Coordinates of C-alpha atoms and ligand atoms in Angstrom, one line a residue:
X30 CA -95.4 9.9 64.5
X31 CA -97.5 10.0 67.7
X32 CA -100.6 9.1 65.8
X33 CA -99.0 6.1 64.2
X34 CA -97.7 4.8 67.5
X35 CA -101.1 5.2 69.1
X36 CA -102.7 3.3 66.3
X37 CA -100.4 0.4 66.6
X38 CA -101.0 0.4 70.4
X39 CA -104.8 0.4 69.8
X40 CA -104.5 -2.4 67.2
X41 CA -102.4 -4.4 69.6
X42 CA -104.8 -4.0 72.4
X43 CA -107.7 -5.1 70.3
X44 CA -105.8 -8.1 69.1
X45 CA -104.8 -9.0 72.6
X46 CA -108.4 -8.7 73.8
X47 CA -109.6 -10.9 71.0
X48 CA -106.9 -13.4 71.7
X49 CA -107.7 -13.4 75.4
X50 CA -111.4 -13.8 74.8
X51 CA -110.7 -16.5 72.2
X52 CA -108.1 -18.5 74.1
X53 CA -109.3 -18.1 77.7
X54 CA -113.0 -18.0 77.2
X55 CA -114.3 -18.8 73.8
X56 CA -112.3 -22.0 73.2
X57 CA -113.0 -23.6 76.5
X58 CA -116.6 -22.6 76.3
X59 CA -117.0 -23.9 72.8
X60 CA -115.1 -27.1 73.8
X61 CA -117.4 -27.7 76.8
X62 CA -120.5 -27.1 74.7
X63 CA -119.2 -29.4 72.0
X64 CA -118.3 -32.2 74.5
X65 CA -121.6 -32.0 76.3
X66 CA -123.5 -31.9 73.1
X67 CA -121.7 -35.0 71.8
X68 CA -122.2 -36.8 75.1
X69 CA -125.9 -36.1 75.0
X70 CA -126.1 -37.4 71.4
X71 CA -124.2 -40.5 72.3
X72 CA -126.6 -41.0 75.3
X73 CA -129.4 -40.7 72.9
X74 CA -127.9 -42.9 70.2
X75 CA -126.7 -45.7 72.4
X76 CA -129.9 -45.7 74.5
X77 CA -127.7 -45.6 77.6
X78 CA -130.5 -44.2 79.7
X79 CA -132.9 -47.0 78.7
X80 CA -130.2 -49.6 79.4
X81 CA -129.6 -48.1 82.8
X82 CA -133.3 -48.1 83.7
X83 CA -133.6 -51.7 82.4
X84 CA -130.6 -52.8 84.6
X85 CA -132.1 -51.1 87.6
X86 CA -135.6 -52.6 86.9
X87 CA -134.0 -56.1 86.6
X88 CA -132.4 -55.6 90.0
X89 CA -135.7 -54.6 91.6
X90 CA -137.4 -57.6 90.2
X91 CA -134.7 -59.9 91.5
X92 CA -135.0 -58.3 95.0
X93 CA -138.8 -58.7 94.9
X94 CA -138.6 -62.3 93.9
X95 CA -136.1 -63.1 96.7
X96 CA -138.3 -61.5 99.2
X97 CA -141.4 -63.3 98.1
X98 CA -139.6 -66.6 98.1
X99 CA -138.1 -65.9 101.5
X100 CA -141.6 -65.3 102.9
X101 CA -143.0 -68.4 101.3
X102 CA -140.1 -70.6 102.7
X103 CA -140.5 -69.2 106.2
X104 CA -144.2 -70.0 106.1
X105 CA -143.5 -73.5 105.0
X106 CA -140.8 -73.9 107.6
X107 CA -143.3 -72.9 110.3
X108 CA -145.9 -75.3 108.9
X109 CA -143.4 -78.1 108.7
X110 CA -142.4 -77.7 112.3
X111 CA -146.0 -78.1 113.4
X112 CA -146.7 -81.0 111.0
X113 CA -148.3 -84.1 112.6
X114 CA -146.4 -87.4 112.8
X115 CA -147.6 -90.4 110.8
X116 CA -147.9 -92.2 114.1
X117 CA -150.4 -89.7 115.5
X118 CA -154.0 -90.8 115.7
X119 CA -156.2 -89.6 112.8
X120 CA -158.0 -87.1 115.0
X121 CA -154.6 -85.8 116.3
X122 CA -153.4 -85.5 112.8
X123 CA -156.5 -83.5 111.8
X124 CA -156.2 -81.3 114.8
X125 CA -152.6 -80.5 114.1
X126 CA -153.3 -79.8 110.4
X127 CA -156.2 -77.6 111.3
X128 CA -154.1 -75.7 113.7
X129 CA -151.6 -74.9 111.0
X130 CA -154.4 -73.9 108.7
X131 CA -155.8 -71.6 111.3
X132 CA -152.4 -70.1 112.0
X133 CA -151.7 -69.2 108.4
X134 CA -154.4 -68.3 105.9
X135 CA -151.8 -68.7 103.3
X136 CA -152.5 -72.4 102.9
X137 CA -155.5 -73.7 101.0
X138 CA -155.0 -77.5 101.6
X139 CA -152.6 -79.4 103.8
X140 CA -151.9 -83.1 103.1
X141 CA -150.2 -85.8 105.1
X142 CA -149.4 -88.9 103.1
X143 CA -148.2 -92.0 105.0
X144 CA -148.6 -95.7 104.9
X145 CA -152.3 -95.3 105.6
X146 CA -152.9 -93.0 102.6
X147 CA -153.4 -89.3 102.1
X148 CA -155.2 -87.2 104.7
X149 CA -156.2 -83.8 103.3
X150 CA -157.4 -80.9 105.5
X151 CA -158.5 -77.6 103.9
X152 CA -159.1 -74.0 104.9
X153 CA -162.7 -74.2 106.4
X154 CA -163.8 -70.8 105.3
X155 CA -163.0 -71.6 101.7
X156 CA -165.1 -74.8 101.7
X157 CA -168.1 -72.9 100.6
X158 CA -166.6 -72.5 97.2
X159 CA -167.7 -75.5 95.2
X160 CA -164.5 -75.7 93.2
X161 CA -162.4 -75.5 96.3
X162 CA -164.5 -78.2 97.9
X163 CA -164.1 -80.3 94.7
X164 CA -160.4 -80.0 94.9
X165 CA -160.5 -81.0 98.5
X166 CA -162.6 -84.0 97.8
X167 CA -160.6 -85.3 94.9
X168 CA -157.2 -84.6 96.4
X169 CA -156.8 -87.8 98.6
X170 CA -157.3 -90.1 95.6
X171 CA -154.9 -88.3 93.3
X172 CA -152.2 -88.1 96.0
X173 CA -152.7 -91.7 96.8
X174 CA -152.2 -92.7 93.2
X175 CA -149.3 -90.4 92.6
X176 CA -147.4 -91.0 95.8
X177 CA -147.8 -94.7 95.8
X178 CA -146.0 -94.7 92.5
X179 CA -143.5 -91.8 93.0
X180 CA -143.6 -91.1 96.7
X181 CA -140.2 -92.7 97.3
X182 CA -138.4 -90.8 94.6
X183 CA -140.1 -87.5 95.5
X184 CA -138.9 -88.1 99.1
X185 CA -135.4 -88.7 97.9
X186 CA -135.4 -85.6 95.7
X187 CA -136.6 -83.3 98.5
X188 CA -134.1 -84.8 100.9
X189 CA -131.3 -84.3 98.4
X190 CA -132.4 -80.7 97.8
X191 CA -132.8 -79.9 101.4
X192 CA -136.0 -78.0 100.7
X193 CA -139.4 -78.7 99.3
X194 CA -140.2 -79.5 95.7
X195 CA -142.8 -77.4 94.1
X196 CA -145.5 -78.2 91.7
X197 CA -147.4 -75.3 90.2
X198 CA -150.3 -75.4 87.8
X199 CA -153.2 -73.3 86.5
X200 CA -156.6 -74.5 87.5
X201 CA -160.0 -73.4 86.2
X202 CA -162.4 -72.2 88.8
X203 CA -165.6 -70.8 87.3
X204 CA -163.8 -69.9 84.1
X205 CA -161.2 -68.0 86.1
X206 CA -157.6 -69.2 85.9
X207 CA -156.4 -69.9 89.3
X208 CA -152.7 -70.3 90.1
X209 CA -151.8 -73.1 92.4
X210 CA -148.4 -73.8 93.9
X211 CA -147.9 -76.9 96.1
X212 CA -144.9 -77.7 98.2
X213 CA -144.0 -81.3 98.8
X214 CA -141.7 -81.9 101.7
X215 CA -140.5 -84.6 104.1
X216 CA -142.1 -84.6 107.6
X217 CA -139.7 -84.0 110.4
X218 CA -138.9 -86.7 112.9
X219 CA -139.9 -89.6 110.6
X220 CA -137.6 -92.6 110.0
X221 CA -135.7 -92.5 106.7
X222 CA -137.1 -95.7 105.3
X223 CA -140.8 -94.7 105.6
X224 CA -142.5 -93.0 102.7
X225 CA -144.2 -90.1 104.5
X226 CA -144.8 -86.8 102.7
X227 CA -146.4 -83.4 103.6
X228 CA -148.0 -81.3 100.9
X229 CA -148.9 -77.6 101.5
X230 CA -150.9 -75.8 98.8
X231 CA -150.7 -72.1 98.8
X232 CA -154.1 -70.5 98.6
X233 CA -154.4 -68.8 95.3
X234 CA -156.4 -65.9 96.7
X235 CA -154.0 -65.3 99.5
X236 CA -151.1 -65.0 96.9
X237 CA -153.2 -62.8 94.8
X238 CA -154.5 -60.5 97.5
X239 CA -151.8 -60.6 100.2
X240 CA -148.4 -61.9 99.3
X241 CA -147.9 -60.4 95.9
X242 CA -149.5 -57.0 96.5
X243 CA -147.5 -56.7 99.7
X244 CA -144.3 -57.5 98.0
X245 CA -145.2 -55.1 95.2
X246 CA -146.1 -52.2 97.5
X247 CA -143.0 -52.6 99.6
X248 CA -140.7 -52.3 96.6
X249 CA -142.7 -49.6 95.0
X250 CA -142.7 -47.4 98.1
X251 CA -138.9 -47.9 98.5
X252 CA -137.8 -47.4 94.9
X253 CA -140.1 -44.8 93.4
X254 CA -138.1 -42.2 95.3
X255 CA -134.9 -43.4 93.5
X256 CA -136.6 -42.9 90.1
X257 CA -136.9 -39.1 90.5
X258 CA -140.3 -39.5 92.0
X259 CA -141.7 -41.3 89.0
X260 CA -144.1 -43.9 90.5
X261 CA -143.4 -47.5 89.6
X262 CA -146.1 -50.0 88.7
X263 CA -145.7 -53.7 89.0
X264 CA -147.6 -56.7 87.9
X265 CA -147.6 -60.5 88.4
X266 CA -148.9 -62.5 85.4
X267 CA -148.8 -66.0 84.0
X268 CA -145.4 -66.7 82.5
X269 CA -146.8 -68.2 79.3
X270 CA -148.4 -64.9 78.5
X271 CA -145.1 -63.2 78.2
X272 CA -144.8 -61.5 74.9
X273 CA -148.7 -61.4 74.5
X274 CA -151.4 -59.3 76.0
X275 CA -150.9 -60.0 79.6
X276 CA -153.7 -60.9 82.1
X277 CA -152.5 -59.6 85.4
X278 CA -152.7 -62.1 88.3
X279 CA -151.9 -59.3 90.8
X280 CA -150.9 -55.7 90.1
X281 CA -150.1 -52.5 91.9
X282 CA -152.9 -49.9 91.9
X283 CA -151.6 -47.7 89.1
X284 CA -150.6 -50.4 86.7
X285 CA -153.2 -49.7 84.0
X286 CA -152.7 -51.7 80.8
X287 CA -150.0 -52.8 78.6
X288 CA -146.8 -54.8 78.8
X289 CA -144.2 -54.2 81.5
X290 CA -140.9 -52.6 80.5
X291 CA -139.0 -55.4 82.1
X292 CA -140.2 -58.8 83.3
X293 CA -138.7 -61.8 85.1
X294 CA -139.9 -65.4 85.2
X295 CA -140.2 -66.4 88.8
X296 CA -138.4 -69.5 89.9
X297 CA -139.6 -71.8 92.7
X298 CA -141.8 -71.4 94.8
X299 CA -143.8 -69.4 92.3
X300 CA -142.8 -71.1 89.1
X301 CA -145.2 -70.3 86.3
X302 CA -145.6 -66.7 87.2
X303 CA -143.7 -63.7 85.9
X304 CA -143.1 -60.4 87.7
X305 CA -143.1 -57.2 85.5
X306 CA -142.3 -53.6 86.2
X307 CA -142.9 -50.3 84.4
X308 CA -143.4 -46.6 85.2
X309 CA -146.9 -45.5 86.1
X310 CA -148.2 -43.3 83.3
X311 CA -145.0 -43.1 81.3
X312 CA -142.4 -45.3 79.7
X313 CA -138.6 -45.5 80.0
X314 CA -138.4 -44.4 76.4
X315 CA -140.5 -41.3 77.0
X316 CA -138.6 -40.5 80.2
X317 CA -135.3 -40.8 78.4
X318 CA -136.5 -38.7 75.5
X319 CA -137.8 -36.0 77.9
X320 CA -134.6 -36.0 79.9
X321 CA -132.4 -35.7 76.8
X322 CA -134.7 -33.1 75.3
X323 CA -134.5 -31.0 78.5
X324 CA -130.8 -31.3 78.6
X325 CA -130.5 -30.2 75.0
X326 CA -132.6 -27.2 75.8
X327 CA -130.6 -26.3 79.0
X328 CA -127.4 -26.7 77.0
X329 CA -128.7 -24.5 74.3
X330 CA -129.7 -21.8 76.8
X331 CA -126.4 -22.0 78.5
X332 CA -124.6 -21.7 75.2
X333 CA -126.6 -18.7 74.3
X334 CA -125.8 -17.2 77.6
X335 CA -122.1 -17.8 77.1
X336 CA -122.3 -16.3 73.7
X337 CA -124.3 -13.3 75.0
X338 CA -121.8 -12.9 77.8
X339 CA -118.9 -12.9 75.4
X340 CA -120.6 -10.4 73.1
X341 CA -121.4 -8.2 76.1
X342 CA -117.8 -8.4 77.4
X343 CA -116.4 -7.6 74.0
X344 CA -118.8 -4.7 73.7
X345 CA -117.9 -3.3 77.2
X346 CA -114.2 -3.8 76.7
X347 CA -114.3 -2.2 73.3
X348 CA -116.2 0.7 74.8
X349 CA -113.7 1.1 77.5
X350 CA -111.0 1.0 75.0
X351 CA -112.7 3.6 72.9
X352 CA -113.0 5.8 76.0
X353 CA -109.3 5.2 76.7
X354 CA -108.5 6.2 73.1
X355 CA -110.7 9.3 73.4
X356 CA -109.0 10.2 76.7
X357 CA -105.6 10.0 75.1
X358 CA -106.8 12.2 72.2
X359 CA -108.2 14.5 74.7
X360 CA -104.8 14.9 76.5
X361 CA -103.1 15.7 73.2
X362 CA -105.9 18.1 72.1
X363 CA -105.9 19.9 75.4
X364 CA -102.2 20.3 75.5
X365 CA -102.4 21.7 72.0
X366 CA -105.2 24.0 72.9
X367 CA -103.3 25.3 75.9
X368 CA -100.0 25.8 74.0
X369 CA -101.4 27.8 71.2
X370 CA -103.0 30.7 73.2
X371 CA -100.1 30.7 75.6
X372 CA -97.6 31.0 72.7
X373 CA -99.7 33.9 71.2
X374 CA -100.0 35.7 74.5
X375 CA -96.3 35.4 75.1
X376 CA -95.4 36.5 71.6
X377 CA -97.7 39.6 71.7
X378 CA -96.7 40.5 75.3
X379 CA -93.0 40.3 74.4
X380 CA -93.5 42.4 71.3
X381 CA -95.3 45.0 73.4
X382 CA -92.7 44.9 76.1
X383 CA -89.9 45.6 73.7
X384 CA -91.7 48.8 72.9
X385 CA -91.4 48.3 69.1
X386 CA -95.0 49.0 68.5
X387 CA -95.6 52.6 68.0
X388 CA -99.1 53.1 66.7
X389 CA -101.9 53.0 69.2
X390 CA -104.1 51.0 66.7
X391 CA -101.5 48.2 66.5
X392 CA -101.1 48.2 70.3
X393 CA -104.9 48.0 70.7
X394 CA -105.0 45.1 68.3
X395 CA -102.3 43.3 70.2
X396 CA -104.1 43.9 73.5
X397 CA -107.2 42.5 72.0
X398 CA -105.5 39.4 70.9
X399 CA -104.0 38.9 74.3
X400 CA -107.4 39.3 75.9
X401 CA -109.1 37.1 73.4
X402 CA -106.5 34.3 73.8
X403 CA -106.6 34.6 77.6
X404 CA -110.4 34.3 77.4
X405 CA -110.1 31.2 75.4
X406 CA -107.7 29.8 77.9
X407 CA -110.1 30.7 80.7
X408 CA -113.0 29.0 78.9
X409 CA -111.0 25.9 78.3
X410 CA -109.7 25.7 81.8
X411 CA -113.2 26.3 83.2
X412 CA -114.5 23.5 81.0
X413 CA -111.8 21.2 82.3
X414 CA -112.4 22.1 85.9
X415 CA -116.1 21.7 85.6
X416 CA -115.6 18.4 83.9
X417 CA -113.3 17.1 86.6
X418 CA -115.8 18.3 89.3
X419 CA -118.6 16.5 87.5
X420 CA -116.5 13.3 87.2
X421 CA -115.7 13.4 90.9
X422 CA -119.4 14.1 91.7
X423 CA -118.5 17.4 93.3
X424 CA -120.1 19.8 90.9
X425 CA -122.6 22.0 92.6
X426 CA -125.1 24.5 91.1
X427 CA -126.3 27.6 92.7
X428 CA -129.8 28.3 91.6
X429 CA -131.1 31.9 91.7
X430 CA -134.2 33.5 90.3
X431 CA -132.8 35.1 87.2
X432 CA -133.9 37.3 84.4
X433 CA -132.8 34.8 81.7
X434 CA -133.1 37.4 78.9
X435 CA -130.7 39.7 80.5
X436 CA -128.3 36.8 81.2
X437 CA -128.3 35.7 77.6
X438 CA -128.0 39.3 76.3
X439 CA -125.0 40.0 78.6
X440 CA -123.2 36.8 77.6
X441 CA -123.7 37.5 73.9
X442 CA -122.5 41.1 74.4
X443 CA -119.1 40.0 75.5
X444 CA -118.9 37.8 72.4
X445 CA -120.5 40.2 69.9
X446 CA -117.2 41.8 68.9
X447 CA -115.4 38.5 68.4
X448 CA -118.3 37.1 66.4
X449 CA -118.5 40.0 64.1
X450 CA -114.7 40.1 63.7
X451 CA -114.8 36.6 62.4
X452 CA -117.2 37.7 59.8
X453 CA -120.3 36.1 61.3
X454 CA -123.8 37.5 60.9
X455 CA -125.3 37.4 64.4
X456 CA -129.1 37.2 64.6
X457 CA -130.4 37.6 68.1
X458 CA -134.1 37.1 68.9
X459 CA -135.1 37.3 72.6
X460 CA -138.8 37.2 73.4
X461 CA -139.9 40.1 75.6
X462 CA -141.4 39.7 79.0
X463 CA -140.1 36.2 79.7
X464 CA -140.8 35.0 83.2
X465 CA -137.9 34.8 85.7
X466 CA -136.2 31.4 85.8
X467 CA -134.3 29.6 88.6
X468 CA -130.9 29.0 87.2
X469 CA -127.2 28.9 88.0
X470 CA -126.1 32.0 86.1
X471 CA -122.6 31.0 85.5
X472 CA -123.5 27.5 84.3
X473 CA -126.1 28.8 81.8
X474 CA -123.6 31.4 80.5
X475 CA -121.0 28.7 80.1
X476 CA -123.5 26.5 78.2
X477 CA -124.3 29.3 75.9
X478 CA -120.6 30.2 75.4
X479 CA -119.9 26.5 74.5
X480 CA -122.7 26.4 72.0
X481 CA -121.7 29.7 70.4
X482 CA -118.1 28.7 70.3
X483 CA -119.0 25.5 68.5
X484 CA -121.1 27.4 66.0
X485 CA -118.2 29.6 65.2
X486 CA -115.7 26.7 65.1
X487 CA -117.8 24.4 62.9
X488 CA -118.8 26.8 60.2
X489 CA -116.8 27.3 57.0
X490 CA -118.4 29.2 54.1
X491 CA -121.7 30.5 55.4
X492 CA -121.0 32.4 58.6
X493 CA -124.2 32.7 60.4
X494 CA -125.0 32.6 64.1
X495 CA -128.6 32.7 65.4
X496 CA -129.5 32.9 69.0
X497 CA -133.1 32.6 70.1
X498 CA -134.7 32.7 73.5
X499 CA -138.4 32.1 73.9
X500 CA -141.0 30.4 76.0
X501 CA -142.9 27.3 74.9
X502 CA -145.5 26.0 77.3
X503 CA -143.8 25.7 80.7
X504 CA -140.3 25.7 79.2
X505 CA -137.9 28.4 78.3
X506 CA -135.9 27.5 75.2
X507 CA -132.5 28.7 74.2
X508 CA -131.5 28.0 70.6
X509 CA -128.2 28.4 69.0
X510 CA -128.1 27.9 65.2
X511 CA -125.4 27.9 62.6
X512 CA -125.2 27.2 58.9
X513 CA -122.0 25.3 59.3
X514 CA -120.8 21.8 58.5
X515 CA -123.6 20.1 60.3
X516 CA -123.5 16.7 62.1
X517 CA -124.0 13.2 60.6
X518 CA -127.1 11.5 61.9
X519 CA -125.1 8.7 63.6
X520 CA -123.0 11.2 65.4
X521 CA -125.9 13.3 66.7
X522 CA -126.5 11.2 69.9
X523 CA -122.8 10.7 70.5
X524 CA -121.6 14.3 70.5
X525 CA -123.0 14.8 74.0
X526 CA -120.7 12.0 75.4
X527 CA -117.5 13.1 77.0
X528 CA -114.4 13.3 74.7
X529 CA -116.5 12.5 71.7
X530 CA -115.6 14.4 68.5
X531 CA -117.1 13.7 65.1
X532 CA -115.0 12.2 62.4
X533 CA -115.3 15.2 60.0
X534 CA -111.9 16.5 58.8
X535 CA -112.9 20.1 59.8
X536 CA -113.5 18.9 63.3
X537 CA -110.1 17.3 63.4
X538 CA -108.4 20.4 62.2
X539 CA -110.3 22.5 64.8
X540 CA -109.0 22.6 68.3
X541 CA -111.3 21.1 70.8
X542 CA -111.4 18.8 73.8
X543 CA -114.7 17.0 73.2
X544 CA -115.9 18.2 76.6
X545 CA -118.1 21.2 75.7
X546 CA -121.3 19.5 74.8
X547 CA -121.1 16.9 77.6
X548 CA -120.9 19.9 80.0
X549 CA -123.9 21.6 78.3
X550 CA -125.9 18.4 78.7
X551 CA -124.9 18.1 82.4
X552 CA -125.9 21.7 83.0
X553 CA -129.2 21.4 81.2
X554 CA -130.1 18.2 83.0
X555 CA -129.1 19.7 86.4
X556 CA -131.7 22.3 85.7
X557 CA -134.3 19.7 85.0
X558 CA -134.1 20.4 81.3
X559 CA -132.4 18.9 78.3
X560 CA -130.4 19.6 75.2
X561 CA -131.4 18.5 71.7
X562 CA -129.8 18.9 68.3
X563 CA -131.3 19.2 64.9
X564 CA -128.7 19.1 62.1
X565 CA -128.2 18.4 58.4
X566 CA -124.7 17.6 57.3
X567 CA -123.5 20.5 55.1
X568 CA -126.4 22.7 56.0
X569 CA -125.9 23.6 59.6
X570 CA -127.0 22.7 63.1
X571 CA -129.4 23.9 65.7
X572 CA -128.9 23.2 69.4
X573 CA -132.0 23.7 71.7
X574 CA -131.5 23.9 75.4
X575 CA -134.7 23.7 77.4
X576 CA -135.1 25.0 80.9
X577 CA -138.3 24.3 82.9
X578 CA -140.0 27.1 84.7
X579 CA -140.5 26.9 88.4
X580 CA -138.2 26.1 91.3
X581 CA -135.7 23.4 90.6
X582 CA -135.9 20.4 92.9
X583 CA -133.2 19.4 95.2
X584 CA -131.7 16.6 93.1
X585 CA -130.9 19.1 90.5
X586 CA -129.6 21.6 93.0
X587 CA -127.0 19.0 94.0
X588 CA -126.0 18.8 90.4
X589 CA -126.3 15.0 90.0
X590 CA -127.3 14.4 86.4
Ligands
ADP28 P1 -115.2 20.1 70.9 O1 -115.9 21.2 70.2 O2 -114.2 20.6 71.9 O3 -114.7 19.0 70.1 P2 -117.8 19.5 72.0 O4 -118.2 18.6 73.1 O5 -118.2 20.9 72.1 O6 -116.3 19.3 71.8 O7 -118.4 19.0 70.7 C1 -118.3 17.6 70.4 C2 -118.4 17.4 68.9 O8 -119.6 17.7 68.4 C3 -117.4 18.3 68.1 O9 -116.1 17.7 68.1 C4 -118.1 18.3 66.7 O10 -117.7 17.2 66.0 C5 -119.6 18.3 67.1 N1 -120.2 19.6 67.1 C6 -120.5 20.3 68.2 N2 -121.1 21.5 67.8 C7 -121.2 21.5 66.5 C8 -121.7 22.4 65.5 N3 -122.3 23.5 65.9 N4 -121.7 22.0 64.2 C9 -121.1 20.8 63.8 N5 -120.6 19.9 64.7 C10 -120.6 20.3 66.0

């Protein structure tokens, strides 16, 4: 009845544990992993990362373009404010235009067109370049032709717009493509009906070497940090090259080769140019793939850790539950073990008390039984007390230099009668002249008693008990051998654990607490030695307790094993 109840309780606990682990941990963990995994997959499939990068890159390009335009407009505004009036003398006009040229290197040519025709002044230090000089020389004629025809309408257009009109083109200088952007604007302070125009041409070199690189570096420095430290690279290139191999007009230092990830056709004032951006040394695709890959790996490791944690938890809890079960078995075993000798002692004592036993032989037999049963009780109680001391960390050993042979012989002597009574053949072999050993006498005697008791308990047909004491190198060994039921291989390491009892039916029919061998192990380890077992199921077992020679060290003396 009791057994059945316990089983149900055990089953219920296990079920509850699995249910808790499943519902409270496994399900949410699995859910989380699944959701994350799917999210990563969808990020990968829908190229969300790439799209995000593209969006951001587009924004950067727009910002850059705005900044470049702002700068160009402010340079033009400054120039316009200083522009000569058509009514100035020619030398005054030249002086004013030269002043603007000297103030801003950004302009290549400056032109004033009025009723007298076009006056063109150019950046003096560039006049050494023959192409530049040619442009300078041919400009007045072309402007005169053009503006005489269209000057009026151009003037109207720029007035309507409220800002300059731009003309950009690609010129060839020494087989090199040169970008040119010219701003046509109205000259301030001139009567509306007069056709007077100013033209400021940006110096291609200035754009290439100052304006664009500056704009590029500013953005690069600011934004690379946002991109997880991945350096950005930017390029300015002719718009008509978009989609083909690009020929950079200006580029940031680490641009290298290839097409930009995202590009933007620039509007006025730099029409005809495109601005492109990419990562230095890597691509968005690569970055996205690395990111996703890394996240998959992290997710995988975390999942493994969760699974490992669950397995470990289950393992620990199962172990705790097994110990709890062993403990409850222990309580019932011990109560049983206490009850039987007590009942016998009472029965025989009462019988003797009644004075019904007349023969001395019978009386002696009864006395022996009472003694034997009380000895069993004492042994059991000693075991339990020792065990509780060990558990509480209070077990202390008292080491004395001892004649171990005499100790073993004495202990066996008090058992000899009982052993022979039970029909066992006792074979005792004690090596002569063994050195003295530092031991706790009582503890070693108890270890031996436990081993002998087990040999008696776990033998059925062949009743043999062998006890050997001998020296091997620097160790004294105490062997207890039987030809009993033996121990299965898988049980051999477990029998030294507290409460553990093997599953053999004979073991279950034999009284026991599962404490004896755990005590023996504690005792042997406290002496700096160990206990081993060699056993074949059905053939018997041999327990070997080894004790090192020499003084025990303090750790052992405190009994902490
Ligand atoms: P107990 O004998 O009280 O059960 P022990 O700690 O002394 O506890 O032994 C633990 C288990 O080891 C026993 O239950 C038994 O299964 C096994 N065992 C111990 N000694 C022997 C032996 N000599 N032969 C076979 N099995 C043994």
